[in-house]
CSV table of C-alpha atoms in Angstrom, one decimal:
chain,number,residue,atom,x,y,z
A,1,MET,CA,-42.5,320.4,141.0
A,2,LYS,CA,-39.1,320.8,139.3
A,3,GLU,CA,-38.3,324.1,137.8
A,4,ALA,CA,-36.6,324.4,134.5
A,5,VAL,CA,-33.2,326.0,134.7
A,6,LEU,CA,-31.6,327.6,131.7
A,7,PRO,CA,-27.8,327.6,132.3
A,8,LEU,CA,-27.2,330.8,130.3
A,9,GLU,CA,-23.7,331.3,131.6
A,10,THR,CA,-22.7,327.7,130.6
A,11,ILE,CA,-24.2,328.3,127.1
A,12,VAL,CA,-22.3,331.5,126.6
A,13,PHE,CA,-19.1,330.0,128.0
A,14,GLN,CA,-19.4,326.9,125.7
A,15,THR,CA,-19.8,329.3,122.8
A,16,LEU,CA,-16.6,331.2,123.8
A,17,LEU,CA,-14.7,327.9,124.1
A,18,LEU,CA,-16.0,326.8,120.7
A,19,LEU,CA,-14.9,330.1,119.1
A,20,VAL,CA,-11.4,329.8,120.6
A,21,ALA,CA,-11.1,326.1,119.6
A,22,ILE,CA,-12.3,326.9,116.0
A,23,ALA,CA,-9.8,329.8,115.7
A,24,LEU,CA,-6.8,327.8,117.0
A,25,GLU,CA,-7.6,324.6,115.1
A,26,ALA,CA,-8.3,326.5,111.8
A,27,ARG,CA,-4.8,328.0,112.1
A,28,VAL,CA,-3.2,324.5,112.5
A,29,PHE,CA,-5.2,323.1,109.6
A,30,TYR,CA,-4.2,326.1,107.4
A,31,HIS,CA,-0.5,325.6,108.2
A,32,ARG,CA,-0.3,321.7,108.5
A,33,LEU,CA,-2.8,320.6,105.8
A,34,ASN,CA,-2.1,323.4,103.3
A,35,LEU,CA,-5.8,324.3,103.1
A,36,GLY,CA,-7.2,327.7,102.3
A,37,ARG,CA,-8.2,330.0,105.2
A,38,GLN,CA,-12.0,329.6,104.6
A,39,ILE,CA,-11.8,325.8,104.2
A,40,SER,CA,-9.7,325.5,107.4
A,41,ILE,CA,-12.3,327.5,109.3
A,42,LYS,CA,-15.2,325.5,107.9
A,43,TYR,CA,-13.4,322.2,108.7
A,44,ALA,CA,-12.6,323.4,112.2
A,45,ALA,CA,-16.1,324.7,112.8
A,46,SER,CA,-17.7,321.5,111.5
A,47,ILE,CA,-15.7,319.1,113.5
A,48,ASN,CA,-15.8,321.2,116.7
A,49,LEU,CA,-19.6,321.5,116.5
A,50,LEU,CA,-19.8,317.7,116.0
A,51,ALA,CA,-17.5,317.1,118.9
A,52,ALA,CA,-19.5,319.5,121.2
A,53,ILE,CA,-22.8,317.9,120.3
A,54,ILE,CA,-21.6,314.3,120.8
A,55,SER,CA,-19.9,315.4,124.1
A,56,TRP,CA,-23.0,316.9,125.5
A,57,LEU,CA,-25.1,313.9,124.5
A,58,LEU,CA,-22.6,311.6,126.1
A,59,PHE,CA,-22.6,313.8,129.2
A,60,PHE,CA,-26.4,313.6,129.6
A,61,LEU,CA,-26.3,309.8,128.9
A,62,VAL,CA,-23.6,309.1,131.4
A,63,GLN,CA,-24.9,311.3,134.2
A,64,ASN,CA,-27.9,309.0,134.5
A,65,TRP,CA,-25.6,306.1,135.4
A,66,ILE,CA,-23.3,307.7,138.0
A,67,PRO,CA,-24.2,307.8,141.7
A,68,GLN,CA,-26.6,310.5,142.8
A,69,GLU,CA,-23.9,312.1,145.1
A,70,LEU,CA,-21.4,312.4,142.2
A,71,GLU,CA,-24.0,313.5,139.8
A,72,THR,CA,-24.9,316.4,142.0
A,73,GLU,CA,-21.2,317.4,142.3
A,74,VAL,CA,-20.7,317.2,138.6
A,75,ILE,CA,-23.8,319.2,137.7
A,76,ASN,CA,-22.9,321.8,140.4
A,77,PHE,CA,-19.3,322.0,139.0
A,78,ILE,CA,-20.4,322.3,135.3
A,79,PHE,CA,-23.4,324.6,135.6
A,80,PHE,CA,-22.7,326.6,138.8
A,81,ASP,CA,-18.9,326.5,139.3
A,82,ARG,CA,-19.2,325.0,142.8
A,83,ILE,CA,-17.1,322.3,144.3
A,84,ALA,CA,-17.7,320.6,147.7
A,85,ALA,CA,-14.8,321.6,149.9
A,86,SER,CA,-14.6,318.2,151.6
A,87,GLN,CA,-14.0,316.3,148.3
A,88,THR,CA,-11.6,318.7,146.5
A,89,GLN,CA,-8.7,316.2,146.2
A,90,GLN,CA,-10.9,313.4,145.0
A,91,ILE,CA,-12.6,315.6,142.5
A,92,THR,CA,-9.3,317.0,141.3
A,93,MET,CA,-8.0,313.5,140.5
A,94,LEU,CA,-11.2,312.5,138.9
A,95,THR,CA,-11.3,315.8,136.8
A,96,VAL,CA,-7.7,315.2,135.6
A,97,SER,CA,-8.4,311.6,134.7
A,98,ILE,CA,-11.6,312.5,132.9
A,99,GLY,CA,-9.9,315.4,131.2
A,100,VAL,CA,-7.3,313.1,129.6
A,101,ALA,CA,-9.9,310.6,128.5
A,102,ILE,CA,-12.0,313.4,127.0
A,103,PHE,CA,-9.0,314.7,125.1
A,104,PHE,CA,-8.4,311.4,123.3
A,105,ILE,CA,-12.1,310.8,122.8
A,106,THR,CA,-12.5,314.2,121.3
A,107,PHE,CA,-9.4,313.6,119.1
A,108,PHE,CA,-11.0,310.4,117.8
A,109,ILE,CA,-14.3,312.2,117.1
A,110,LYS,CA,-12.6,315.0,115.3
A,111,LEU,CA,-10.5,312.7,113.2
A,112,LYS,CA,-13.4,310.6,112.1
A,113,GLY,CA,-15.5,313.7,111.7
A,114,LEU,CA,-12.9,315.2,109.3
A,115,ASP,CA,-12.8,311.9,107.4
A,116,PHE,CA,-16.5,311.9,107.1
A,117,LEU,CA,-16.6,315.6,106.0
A,118,GLN,CA,-14.0,314.9,103.3
A,119,ALA,CA,-15.8,311.9,102.1
A,120,LEU,CA,-19.1,313.8,102.0
A,121,LEU,CA,-17.4,316.7,100.1
A,122,LYS,CA,-15.8,314.3,97.6
A,123,GLU,CA,-19.1,312.6,97.1
A,124,MET,CA,-20.8,315.9,96.5
A,125,SER,CA,-18.2,317.0,94.0
A,126,THR,CA,-18.4,313.7,92.1
A,127,THR,CA,-22.2,314.0,92.1
A,128,GLU,CA,-22.0,317.5,90.7
A,129,GLU,CA,-19.6,316.5,88.0
A,130,SER,CA,-21.6,313.5,86.7
A,131,ASP,CA,-24.5,314.2,84.4
A,132,GLU,CA,-26.2,310.8,85.2
A,133,ASP,CA,-29.7,310.5,86.4
A,134,GLU,CA,-30.4,310.4,90.2
A,135,GLU,CA,-29.5,307.1,91.8
A,136,ALA,CA,-31.7,305.3,94.3
A,137,PRO,CA,-31.2,306.5,97.9
A,138,THR,CA,-29.6,303.1,98.9
A,139,THR,CA,-27.1,303.4,96.1
A,140,GLN,CA,-26.2,306.9,97.2
A,141,LEU,CA,-25.7,305.7,100.7
A,142,GLN,CA,-23.6,302.9,99.6
A,143,ALA,CA,-21.5,305.2,97.4
A,144,LEU,CA,-21.1,307.6,100.4
A,145,ALA,CA,-20.0,304.6,102.6
A,146,ASN,CA,-17.5,303.5,100.0
A,147,ARG,CA,-16.2,307.0,99.7
A,148,PHE,CA,-15.8,307.2,103.5
A,149,ASN,CA,-13.9,303.9,103.5
A,150,GLN,CA,-11.7,305.1,100.7
A,151,VAL,CA,-10.9,308.4,102.4
A,152,ALA,CA,-10.1,306.6,105.6
A,153,VAL,CA,-7.7,304.3,103.8
A,154,GLU,CA,-6.1,307.0,101.7
A,155,ARG,CA,-5.8,309.4,104.6
A,156,ASN,CA,-2.8,311.7,104.6
A,157,PRO,CA,-0.6,310.6,107.5
A,158,ASN,CA,-0.1,314.3,108.3
A,159,GLN,CA,-3.9,314.6,108.7
A,160,ALA,CA,-3.9,312.6,112.0
A,161,THR,CA,-1.0,314.6,113.2
A,162,ALA,CA,-2.6,317.9,112.3
A,163,VAL,CA,-5.9,316.9,114.0
A,164,LEU,CA,-3.9,315.9,117.1
A,165,LEU,CA,-1.9,319.1,117.1
A,166,ALA,CA,-5.1,321.2,116.5
A,167,ASN,CA,-6.8,319.4,119.4
A,168,ALA,CA,-3.8,320.0,121.6
A,169,HIS,CA,-3.7,323.7,120.7
A,170,SER,CA,-7.5,324.1,121.4
A,171,TYR,CA,-7.3,322.2,124.7
A,172,SER,CA,-4.3,324.3,125.8
A,173,GLY,CA,-6.3,327.5,125.0
A,174,ILE,CA,-9.3,326.1,126.8
A,175,VAL,CA,-7.4,325.1,129.9
A,176,LEU,CA,-5.8,328.6,130.0
A,177,ILE,CA,-9.3,330.2,129.8
A,178,LEU,CA,-10.6,327.8,132.5
A,179,PHE,CA,-7.6,328.6,134.7
A,180,MET,CA,-8.2,332.3,134.3
A,181,ARG,CA,-11.9,331.9,135.0
A,182,PHE,CA,-11.4,330.0,138.2
A,183,PHE,CA,-8.5,332.2,139.3
A,184,PHE,CA,-10.4,335.5,138.8
A,185,ASN,CA,-13.6,334.0,140.4
A,186,ASN,CA,-11.6,333.2,143.5
A,187,LEU,CA,-10.2,336.7,144.0
């Protein structure tokens, strides 16, 4: 019978990485997008939580399709910080390749998440301002979809740059923390 394992260390470490990413990205949003401090933090928290949820869902989906040997290595690496010594070079190349792919996938998720968040907030503000009766749910969904398309078309060109820079800042901070973690674990 399989026993359930609660990876408490991974959960705590993911929380730490999320807090670091939110702090770094909120700072970039504050300076680049000229948003208030609270709004910057809310945007950064929302898109980082969205990216983390989607990333974990994709991880658990993809791990079912990879070979059993690689699946065991990946799970040991993520949850228990163990790498098989015989495959260190292969795993390093794979990790770097996957890391670059994850960076750009996360950038896309965050950019679309920010677009969706802005569309949702605009829709909520226009709904609050209007004194009309409630619309049918399909009409509200259509209005939200139209608003999302409008925000995507009207997007500030600096917004994509700001999200890219914010993602780069957060990934740099995360890589530094991961490096320190593995360096101090090996001492």
